[in-house]
XYZ file of C-alpha atoms in Angstrom:
651
model
C 73.429 87.213 -49.118
C 71.901 88.087 -46.145
C 69.324 86.246 -44.528
C 69.555 82.958 -43.175
C 69.010 85.750 -41.864
C 72.629 85.697 -41.337
C 73.351 83.351 -38.506
C 76.793 83.411 -36.985
C 77.939 80.537 -34.905
C 80.767 80.824 -32.449
C 82.354 77.609 -31.044
C 84.730 77.226 -28.211
C 86.738 74.133 -27.450
C 87.413 73.477 -23.811
C 91.038 72.876 -23.125
C 92.231 70.502 -20.447
C 94.577 72.558 -18.227
C 95.996 71.948 -14.896
C 94.241 74.499 -12.702
C 97.018 75.191 -10.188
C 99.828 75.828 -12.662
C 97.613 77.960 -14.814
C 96.529 80.041 -11.892
C 100.233 80.448 -10.919
C 101.166 81.646 -14.359
C 98.303 84.098 -14.483
C 99.014 85.408 -11.033
C 102.713 85.830 -11.854
C 101.935 87.750 -14.989
C 99.412 89.900 -13.156
C 101.885 90.719 -10.472
C 104.625 91.459 -13.045
C 102.299 93.828 -14.939
C 101.198 95.464 -11.831
C 104.705 96.227 -10.778
C 105.920 97.740 -14.044
C 106.540 101.482 -14.016
C 106.941 103.467 -17.167
C 110.514 104.522 -17.906
C 110.880 108.190 -16.751
C 112.044 109.409 -20.144
C 109.127 107.717 -21.952
C 106.764 109.019 -19.348
C 107.992 112.580 -19.981
C 107.575 112.169 -23.736
C 103.967 110.882 -23.291
C 102.968 113.726 -20.917
C 104.301 116.333 -23.364
C 102.299 114.627 -26.153
C 99.250 114.753 -23.883
C 99.677 118.459 -23.365
C 99.777 119.188 -27.082
C 96.680 117.266 -28.209
C 92.958 117.732 -27.625
C 91.274 114.801 -25.824
C 87.574 115.576 -25.593
C 86.747 112.063 -24.401
C 89.292 112.422 -21.568
C 90.852 109.078 -22.628
C 94.100 110.177 -21.023
C 92.544 110.889 -17.649
C 94.064 107.501 -16.495
C 97.624 108.841 -17.129
C 98.495 109.322 -13.470
C 101.159 107.696 -11.471
C 103.707 105.543 -13.158
C 102.022 102.147 -13.397
C 101.970 101.345 -17.113
C 98.925 99.098 -16.887
C 96.790 102.033 -15.868
C 97.718 104.170 -18.783
C 95.118 103.964 -21.521
C 96.466 102.888 -24.861
C 100.022 102.201 -23.588
C 101.857 98.867 -23.396
C 105.275 98.624 -21.738
C 108.112 96.150 -21.799
C 107.704 94.167 -18.590
C 111.417 94.380 -17.721
C 112.583 97.907 -18.371
C 109.204 99.646 -18.530
C 109.899 101.087 -22.016
C 106.895 101.918 -24.146
C 106.636 99.266 -26.944
C 103.088 99.772 -28.149
C 100.619 102.679 -28.475
C 97.055 102.147 -29.621
C 94.873 105.266 -29.671
C 92.162 103.872 -31.980
C 88.912 105.905 -32.116
C 89.746 108.259 -29.247
C 88.562 111.385 -31.067
C 92.066 112.941 -30.712
C 93.317 115.963 -32.544
C 96.159 118.495 -32.435
C 99.861 118.419 -32.932
C 102.527 115.908 -32.084
C 105.077 117.202 -29.603
C 108.682 116.546 -30.926
C 109.453 114.554 -27.752
C 106.837 111.930 -28.902
C 109.449 110.700 -31.327
C 111.874 109.919 -28.591
C 110.042 106.762 -27.736
C 113.015 104.737 -29.143
C 111.662 101.353 -28.192
C 108.231 101.791 -29.757
C 107.310 98.876 -32.042
C 103.604 99.566 -32.652
C 101.950 102.947 -33.266
C 98.208 102.875 -34.082
C 96.504 106.252 -34.371
C 93.519 105.207 -36.568
C 90.086 106.801 -36.467
C 91.023 110.121 -34.976
C 91.109 113.708 -36.231
C 94.806 114.401 -36.655
C 95.496 116.948 -39.459
C 98.422 118.410 -41.250
C 101.402 116.622 -42.659
C 102.641 113.283 -41.376
C 105.208 114.271 -38.760
C 108.781 114.123 -40.111
C 109.995 112.832 -36.797
C 108.095 109.528 -37.182
C 111.186 108.524 -39.174
C 113.125 108.543 -35.899
C 111.017 105.620 -34.488
C 113.355 103.125 -36.092
C 112.107 100.109 -34.106
C 108.570 100.453 -35.484
C 107.102 97.333 -36.882
C 103.551 98.708 -37.332
C 102.552 102.263 -38.257
C 98.741 102.861 -38.665
C 97.674 106.380 -39.415
C 94.351 105.387 -41.114
C 91.061 107.339 -41.089
C 92.452 110.662 -39.969
C 92.859 113.980 -41.897
C 96.541 113.860 -42.661
C 97.371 115.727 -45.883
C 100.344 116.539 -48.188
C 102.900 113.959 -49.293
C 104.590 111.183 -47.399
C 107.837 112.449 -45.806
C 111.023 110.803 -47.039
C 112.074 110.394 -43.430
C 109.821 107.272 -43.286
C 112.308 105.403 -45.453
C 114.401 105.017 -42.232
C 111.801 102.651 -40.805
C 113.739 99.583 -41.958
C 111.966 97.188 -39.466
C 108.468 98.125 -40.554
C 106.120 95.226 -41.429
C 102.760 97.137 -41.682
C 102.151 100.607 -43.057
C 98.486 101.526 -43.018
C 97.529 104.982 -44.297
C 94.048 104.537 -45.769
C 91.215 106.936 -45.341
C 93.242 110.192 -45.371
C 91.619 111.717 -48.493
C 94.064 114.642 -48.853
C 97.173 112.474 -48.397
C 98.763 111.824 -51.781
C 100.931 112.917 -54.547
C 103.184 110.625 -56.448
C 103.850 107.287 -54.568
C 107.364 107.736 -53.128
C 110.101 105.955 -55.090
C 111.458 104.363 -51.964
C 108.166 102.674 -50.937
C 109.244 99.376 -52.444
C 112.657 98.936 -50.809
C 112.855 100.840 -47.530
C 111.975 97.699 -45.525
C 112.654 94.180 -46.738
C 110.274 93.051 -43.937
C 107.232 94.991 -45.217
C 104.207 92.532 -45.370
C 101.216 94.904 -45.491
C 100.916 98.185 -47.331
C 97.526 99.885 -47.248
C 97.242 103.335 -49.006
C 93.626 103.073 -50.104
C 91.153 105.936 -50.149
C 93.742 108.576 -50.437
C 94.833 110.878 -53.252
C 97.910 109.124 -54.656
C 98.537 109.428 -58.404
C 100.914 108.265 -61.116
C 102.175 104.704 -61.659
C 103.108 102.072 -59.106
C 106.839 102.215 -58.434
C 108.625 99.364 -60.170
C 110.469 98.215 -56.995
C 107.143 97.607 -55.270
C 106.328 94.942 -57.753
C 109.346 92.960 -56.692
C 109.243 93.386 -52.888
C 109.355 89.707 -51.924
C 108.086 90.198 -48.313
C 104.862 91.919 -49.427
C 101.645 89.892 -48.882
C 98.929 92.526 -48.569
C 98.696 95.533 -50.939
C 95.803 97.880 -50.998
C 96.051 100.934 -53.316
C 92.341 101.146 -54.042
C 90.429 104.433 -54.499
C 93.161 106.684 -55.559
C 94.120 108.299 -58.851
C 96.755 105.888 -59.988
C 97.240 105.216 -63.675
C 99.281 103.433 -66.245
C 99.083 99.952 -67.614
C 98.042 97.319 -65.042
C 101.332 95.687 -63.994
C 102.028 92.095 -63.115
C 103.418 91.443 -59.590
C 106.357 89.284 -58.807
C 105.794 88.176 -55.243
C 103.453 85.762 -53.433
C 100.673 88.265 -52.747
C 97.689 87.166 -50.660
C 95.552 90.298 -51.008
C 95.554 92.854 -53.913
C 93.179 95.758 -54.223
C 93.698 98.240 -57.022
C 90.003 99.136 -57.573
C 88.677 102.606 -58.388
C 91.805 103.929 -60.086
C 92.625 104.629 -63.703
C 94.572 101.507 -64.726
C 94.406 100.391 -68.310
C 95.852 97.555 -70.312
C 94.939 93.893 -70.077
C 94.737 91.364 -67.259
C 98.051 89.731 -66.264
C 98.106 86.149 -64.988
C 99.587 86.974 -61.545
C 101.607 83.786 -61.894
C 103.994 84.584 -59.039
C 100.973 84.344 -56.649
C 99.270 81.332 -58.293
C 99.139 79.489 -54.949
C 98.761 82.389 -52.542
C 96.403 85.103 -53.954
C 93.056 84.870 -52.218
C 91.522 88.361 -52.873
C 91.854 90.176 -56.222
C 89.978 93.475 -56.619
C 90.411 95.390 -59.818
C 86.954 96.914 -60.186
C 86.280 100.339 -61.616
C 89.262 100.838 -63.878
C 89.758 100.803 -67.689
C 91.102 97.283 -68.086
C 90.352 95.953 -71.557
C 90.697 92.723 -73.519
C 89.345 89.277 -72.515
C 89.324 87.175 -69.367
C 92.388 84.978 -69.654
C 91.959 81.302 -68.670
C 95.067 81.576 -66.460
C 93.083 83.535 -63.911
C 91.306 80.315 -63.044
C 94.750 78.887 -62.145
C 94.848 81.012 -58.995
C 94.148 78.007 -56.784
C 93.707 80.051 -53.463
C 91.401 82.679 -55.014
C 88.233 83.233 -52.966
C 87.232 86.843 -54.042
C 87.526 88.183 -57.585
C 85.926 91.487 -58.560
C 86.530 92.794 -62.083
C 83.350 94.802 -62.395
C 83.118 98.235 -64.074
C 85.863 97.833 -66.667
C 85.998 97.414 -70.432
C 86.493 93.593 -70.507
C 84.939 91.922 -73.495
C 84.778 88.771 -75.685
C 83.261 85.450 -74.706
C 84.222 83.757 -71.407
C 86.271 80.701 -72.408
C 84.543 77.382 -71.716
C 87.827 76.147 -70.202
C 87.756 78.864 -67.528
C 86.487 77.128 -64.388
C 87.359 78.448 -61.011
C 88.112 76.268 -58.017
C 85.660 75.472 -55.189
C 87.515 78.030 -53.027
C 86.074 80.944 -54.997
C 83.256 82.590 -52.980
C 82.743 85.897 -54.727
C 82.749 86.446 -58.515
C 81.798 89.789 -59.861
C 82.180 90.461 -63.586
C 79.341 92.946 -63.799
C 79.304 96.153 -65.834
C 81.646 94.997 -68.609
C 81.075 94.073 -72.259
C 81.214 90.363 -72.179
C 79.014 88.625 -74.763
C 78.056 85.169 -75.975
C 76.354 82.480 -73.919
C 76.636 82.349 -70.116
C 79.323 79.889 -69.084
C 77.710 76.504 -68.511
C 80.110 75.925 -65.614
C 81.928 78.795 -63.983
C 83.226 77.228 -60.868
C 83.632 73.894 -59.131
C 81.242 73.307 -56.292
C 81.144 70.810 -53.485
C 78.823 70.003 -50.572
C 80.800 72.219 -48.258
C 82.103 74.999 -50.477
C 81.511 76.974 -53.541
C 80.278 80.352 -54.947
C 78.279 82.538 -52.575
C 77.864 85.496 -55.054
C 77.725 85.426 -58.820
C 77.211 88.767 -60.511
C 77.275 88.780 -64.329
C 74.833 91.625 -64.679
C 75.147 94.610 -67.059
C 76.857 92.783 -69.933
C 75.716 91.398 -73.271
C 75.361 87.766 -72.437
C 72.703 85.991 -74.650
C 70.981 82.674 -74.864
C 69.315 80.752 -72.083
C 70.213 80.485 -68.408
C 72.255 77.246 -68.171
C 70.979 74.510 -65.960
C 74.432 74.177 -64.469
C 73.758 77.345 -62.507
C 71.222 75.478 -60.432
C 74.021 73.158 -59.213
C 75.765 76.023 -57.396
C 74.281 74.709 -54.170
C 76.014 77.295 -51.890
C 74.881 80.328 -53.956
C 73.358 83.141 -51.848
C 73.150 85.895 -54.507
C 72.533 85.638 -58.242
C 72.639 88.767 -60.404
C 72.031 88.250 -64.169
C 70.142 91.500 -64.855
C 70.618 93.809 -67.904
C 71.702 91.141 -70.399
C 70.145 89.669 -73.499
C 68.963 86.388 -71.951
C 65.983 84.511 -73.351
C 64.080 81.392 -72.598
C 62.468 80.332 -69.319
C 63.718 80.622 -65.755
C 65.107 77.127 -65.043
C 62.551 75.190 -62.996
C 65.324 73.779 -60.802
C 66.251 77.159 -59.493
C 64.448 76.147 -56.319
C 67.291 73.769 -55.613
C 69.394 76.789 -54.551
C 68.013 76.797 -51.047
C 70.552 79.358 -49.730
C 69.638 82.038 -52.248
C 68.777 85.330 -50.739
C 68.797 87.578 -53.821
C 67.649 86.704 -57.339
C 67.862 89.493 -59.933
C 66.992 88.516 -63.503
C 65.502 91.858 -64.503
C 66.015 93.657 -67.781
C 66.294 90.571 -70.065
C 63.873 88.927 -72.499
C 62.917 85.923 -70.401
C 59.602 84.296 -71.183
C 57.327 81.634 -69.682
C 55.897 81.798 -66.087
C 57.571 82.213 -62.720
C 58.520 78.549 -61.839
C 56.618 77.234 -58.910
C 59.833 75.572 -57.727
C 61.214 78.956 -56.879
C 59.517 78.609 -53.475
C 62.402 76.233 -52.655
C 64.433 79.311 -52.266
C 62.827 79.791 -48.873
C 65.490 82.266 -47.639
C 64.845 84.795 -50.432
C 64.894 88.400 -49.419
C 64.752 90.042 -52.917
C 63.188 88.695 -56.116
C 63.545 91.025 -59.067
C 62.093 89.775 -62.373
C 60.951 93.073 -63.803
C 61.288 94.086 -67.403
C 61.059 90.665 -69.131
C 58.359 88.910 -71.150
C 57.089 86.695 -68.322
C 53.438 85.602 -68.436
C 51.124 83.390 -66.473
C 49.760 84.178 -63.031
C 51.161 84.898 -59.559
C 51.192 81.532 -57.948
C 49.464 81.247 -54.557
C 52.321 79.092 -53.333
C 54.629 82.184 -53.346
C 53.393 82.733 -49.731
C 56.064 80.255 -48.715
C 58.588 83.108 -49.237
C 57.823 84.639 -45.916
C 61.193 86.437 -45.563
C 60.817 88.220 -48.924
C 61.335 92.020 -48.672
C 61.458 93.019 -52.282
C 59.162 91.589 -54.985
C 59.364 93.316 -58.326
C 57.639 91.744 -61.319
C 56.776 94.945 -63.159
C 56.795 95.364 -66.900
C 55.874 91.876 -67.835
C 52.680 90.188 -69.109
C 51.516 88.587 -65.896
C 47.764 88.230 -65.531
C 45.121 87.141 -62.991
C 44.457 88.440 -59.437
C 46.705 88.929 -56.493
C 46.257 85.687 -54.572
C 44.873 85.954 -51.006
C 47.574 83.605 -49.923
C 50.194 86.331 -50.608
C 49.301 87.494 -47.091
C 51.951 84.978 -46.069
C 54.625 87.206 -47.450
C 54.448 89.286 -44.326
C 57.942 90.703 -44.551
C 57.367 92.557 -47.871
C 58.552 96.181 -48.003
C 58.820 96.912 -51.708
C 56.131 95.552 -54.072
C 56.076 96.547 -57.728
C 53.420 94.815 -59.967
C 53.059 97.718 -62.374
C 52.624 97.388 -66.139
C 51.181 93.922 -66.309
C 47.710 92.527 -67.086
C 46.639 91.994 -63.526
C 43.011 92.471 -62.577
C 40.462 92.122 -59.846
C 39.967 94.228 -56.706
C 42.383 94.996 -53.848
C 42.067 92.135 -51.348
C 42.999 92.001 -47.701
C 46.236 90.061 -48.373
C 47.927 93.442 -48.754
C 47.045 94.458 -45.126
C 49.399 91.776 -43.820
C 52.345 93.557 -45.448
C 52.706 95.794 -42.376
C 56.293 96.926 -43.227
C 55.306 98.147 -46.675
C 57.350 101.179 -47.855
C 56.556 101.159 -51.636
C 53.686 99.730 -53.601
C 52.960 100.214 -57.262
C 50.045 98.501 -59.028
C 50.015 101.050 -61.866
C 48.958 100.320 -65.448
C 47.039 97.159 -64.952
C 43.295 96.363 -64.936
C 42.445 96.482 -61.267
C 38.933 97.640 -60.399
C 36.554 98.115 -57.547
C 36.790 100.697 -54.780
C 39.744 101.766 -52.714
C 39.609 100.126 -49.290
C 39.695 102.200 -46.161
C 42.795 100.324 -44.942
C 44.913 101.561 -47.827
C 46.264 104.456 -45.870
C 47.106 102.481 -42.668
C 50.730 101.519 -43.529
C 53.001 103.223 -41.018
C 56.185 103.167 -43.153
C 54.647 103.735 -46.582
C 56.604 106.177 -48.725
C 54.916 105.788 -52.170
C 51.681 104.355 -53.347
C 50.932 104.283 -57.086
C 47.623 102.947 -58.362
C 47.543 105.028 -61.531
C 46.276 103.748 -64.850
C 43.679 101.301 -63.623
C 39.898 101.119 -63.332
C 39.367 101.957 -59.681
C 36.082 103.637 -58.952
C 34.152 105.119 -56.071
C 35.394 107.603 -53.534
C 38.814 108.171 -52.027
C 38.143 106.849 -48.479
C 38.219 109.498 -45.788
C 40.655 107.517 -43.629
C 43.107 108.293 -40.871
C 45.793 110.005 -42.957
C 48.003 110.514 -39.907
C 49.463 107.051 -39.728
C 52.121 107.175 -42.313
C 55.312 108.630 -40.871
C 56.660 109.692 -44.270
C 53.477 111.307 -45.394
C 53.230 113.395 -42.238
C 56.778 114.250 -41.196
C 59.403 115.100 -43.704
C 62.389 116.851 -42.268
C 64.880 116.006 -45.002
C 63.264 118.200 -47.596
C 65.585 118.422 -50.551
C 65.955 121.136 -53.167
C 62.718 121.718 -55.094
C 62.736 120.995 -58.790
C 63.258 123.786 -61.173
C 61.304 122.268 -64.058
C 58.318 119.871 -64.440
C 58.993 116.204 -63.899
C 56.826 113.193 -64.576
C 59.219 110.589 -63.153
C 58.853 111.333 -59.509
C 57.044 108.147 -58.645
C 59.626 105.811 -60.300
C 61.161 103.179 -58.073
C 64.916 103.110 -57.573
C 66.032 100.414 -55.241
C 69.603 99.232 -54.987
C 70.462 95.864 -53.389
C 73.790 95.715 -51.606
C 75.637 92.666 -50.417
C 78.191 92.740 -47.665
C 80.635 89.968 -47.097
C 80.230 88.961 -43.515
C 82.776 86.116 -43.427
C 84.153 83.275 -45.430
C 80.854 81.588 -45.802
C 78.060 84.191 -45.447
C 76.828 87.440 -47.003
C 74.603 90.111 -45.677
C 71.882 91.817 -47.558
C 70.609 95.368 -47.414
C 68.918 97.744 -49.838
C 68.380 101.468 -50.275
C 65.168 102.913 -51.556
C 65.187 106.159 -53.512
C 61.632 107.206 -54.159
C 59.607 110.388 -53.891
C 57.173 110.426 -50.969
C 53.987 110.475 -53.035
C 50.523 109.358 -53.966
C 49.434 108.697 -57.537
C 45.811 107.745 -58.134
C 45.704 109.296 -61.630
C 43.948 107.899 -64.651
C 41.254 105.960 -62.836
C 37.479 106.472 -62.366
C 37.446 108.000 -58.873
C 34.709 110.454 -58.084
C 33.455 112.662 -55.220
C 35.384 115.016 -53.118
C 39.076 114.739 -52.172
C 39.215 114.165 -48.403
C 40.621 117.225 -46.579
C 43.180 114.954 -44.850
C 44.988 114.402 -48.142
C 45.791 118.153 -48.297
C 47.101 118.122 -44.749
C 49.994 115.630 -45.414
C 53.037 117.642 -44.528
C 55.593 115.082 -45.756
C 54.014 114.547 -49.141
C 56.243 115.572 -52.120
C 54.122 114.358 -54.978
C 50.374 114.158 -55.431
C 48.711 113.193 -58.736
C 44.985 112.773 -58.893
C 44.534 113.814 -62.498
C 42.212 112.133 -64.944
C 39.477 111.152 -62.664
C 35.996 112.417 -61.938
C 36.691 114.300 -58.663
C 34.698 117.363 -57.719
C 34.267 119.897 -54.953
C 36.684 122.521 -53.666
C 40.368 121.889 -52.965
C 41.323 122.549 -49.413
C 44.109 124.866 -48.290
C 47.480 123.619 -49.334
C 49.554 125.585 -46.817
C 50.091 122.475 -44.674
C 51.792 120.632 -47.560
C 55.223 121.985 -46.787
C 57.150 119.396 -48.680
C 55.068 119.416 -51.808
C 57.164 119.504 -55.069
C 54.690 118.497 -57.728
C 50.846 118.613 -57.791
C 48.544 117.480 -60.596
C 44.804 117.668 -60.124
C 44.044 118.365 -63.776
C 41.231 116.738 -65.785
C 38.788 116.574 -62.926
C 35.877 118.880 -62.041
C 37.506 120.563 -59.089
C 37.022 124.241 -58.195
C 39.941 126.387 -57.465
C 38.709 128.120 -54.285
C 41.630 128.812 -51.863
C 43.982 126.595 -53.888
C 46.714 129.160 -54.265
C 47.242 130.213 -50.600
C 50.763 128.838 -50.695
C 53.725 131.029 -49.909
C 56.118 129.312 -52.354
C 54.641 130.830 -55.537
C 51.395 131.336 -57.423
C 50.815 129.776 -60.830
C 47.498 130.057 -62.636
C 48.504 128.331 -65.877
C 48.656 124.572 -65.970
C 52.089 122.966 -66.101
C 54.119 125.979 -65.105
C 56.839 126.206 -62.502
C 57.157 129.059 -60.115
C 58.659 129.262 -56.650
C 60.102 125.795 -57.153
C 56.729 124.055 -57.155
C 55.125 122.473 -60.228
C 51.407 122.939 -60.587
C 48.821 121.500 -62.870
C 45.454 122.028 -61.394
C 43.136 123.972 -63.586
C 42.487 121.767 -66.641
C 38.928 120.504 -66.287
C 37.633 117.231 -67.664
C 35.551 117.916 -70.786
C 31.860 117.809 -70.032
């Protein structure tokens, strides 16, 4: 997943060619192409089309003269000059199709993807009876597919995906209008109903994508040698078929986000060419059969967000030195027992997700053998013991999420070897001791959550080396000492939470203008309409992208309020005026301390959504000079801003 970082290697093999004959061939082809003029009838049709569409990028400015090679997007037959291919991908075109466009009788390829065409699919496209490829993807076509398309009997590829208002019932003829159809892509549209029966028996079909529609009915079996099948994000029910007709050909099977029930049949493992299987977000249940072992060709296995239970399979897939699983996601199920040692034999694994299960026992010490791992998520289980020192063997780790378990012990100084780590979340455990100085070596850290443990000691300079820090929470521990002056020097910081500790002394009067989020917040969302105490909570989502047959790419999104929470400590003195000048700050909680003095004008805090200064010894002078509402009772909401400022600490 992600970071080798992700290195891509491209290799070229030199071919031994005779220079003179090759040059002669290239020159002959060049001369032939230069001399080809567009057929006059086809030229007229294209110019009429040009006159009826909007071309803001002036892509058709090259359409002058008759030389076909100069006409952008047009390919002609070298003998007669007839137009055989049109490719207008991503030209920002819009408008109507002139009827003469459909007089291009020799057209074999028509690609209009990634434009802004609207309205119904033109009826006259059915006149282009030599078409082999029709690609209308990622436009704004709407309505239903015209029956005239059934005349395209030579069609091999029909690609319609990404036209969200194109839909209706899938036409009855879609499975038998062309016996040569190999690829049908109707994903991300609005088709509904059941898959036509004839489509299930179309022998030529290899690639079928009907994902992200409103299709329903019982999940059918298919009776052809499919290579790619995507039915995810529909409303299919029933149980999993064996796809036996594609036992030697099916390489990608995506059925996620449906209502498929029952167990995982062992016959699924008989799909010998399978390299990508996603069955997540269904209602699959029961134990995974021990006899179900996928071949070494399987790279992606996602069974997350189902209702599987019982022990984790001791062996889920065959692995070799050169191939094996890259991603294993069994999260959000009811698996119980210990993490099997066999998982540490999946040497090619780059992402391991086992979170939100009922797992117990210790993290296998040999997990460090998985040297390609980039994401480990074992959060929300009942794992115990300490974080194994051997985990530093996963030197390419980008995300380590062990939060919400029963882990104990201390943070090992050797973790500094994980110098690519971006996310480290060990919150809600029983980890003790201090933050090691050596953790300065984790210089790539962006999200750090150590909250709700038994950590202690003062803040050391190791944290200053995390220059890309966006989120840090040390809340609800036993940290003590003063707040260092460097704590406000992180340029990309979005949330800092030190609440529920024993920090003392003054809030340092630092340069509060360094943080970009604290000082410049243009994407101000809607203000809350009722009090909220969850604004500081971390919500980070790790995403994995398939970059190729042997690598994944990692990214994450951070959803967190822009805020500062120093509540429930022993801070004293005045609040620096700079704190009340942070224009991007949405949440400020300094409650339950020993702060005193007057609160500065809050007018500059244009993004503020929640403010709690209660249980201090602050005076209220000038505190309510804010245009968004005045509230003089603690905990009330008015004008969209929640205030709690007047409760005093008992003397």
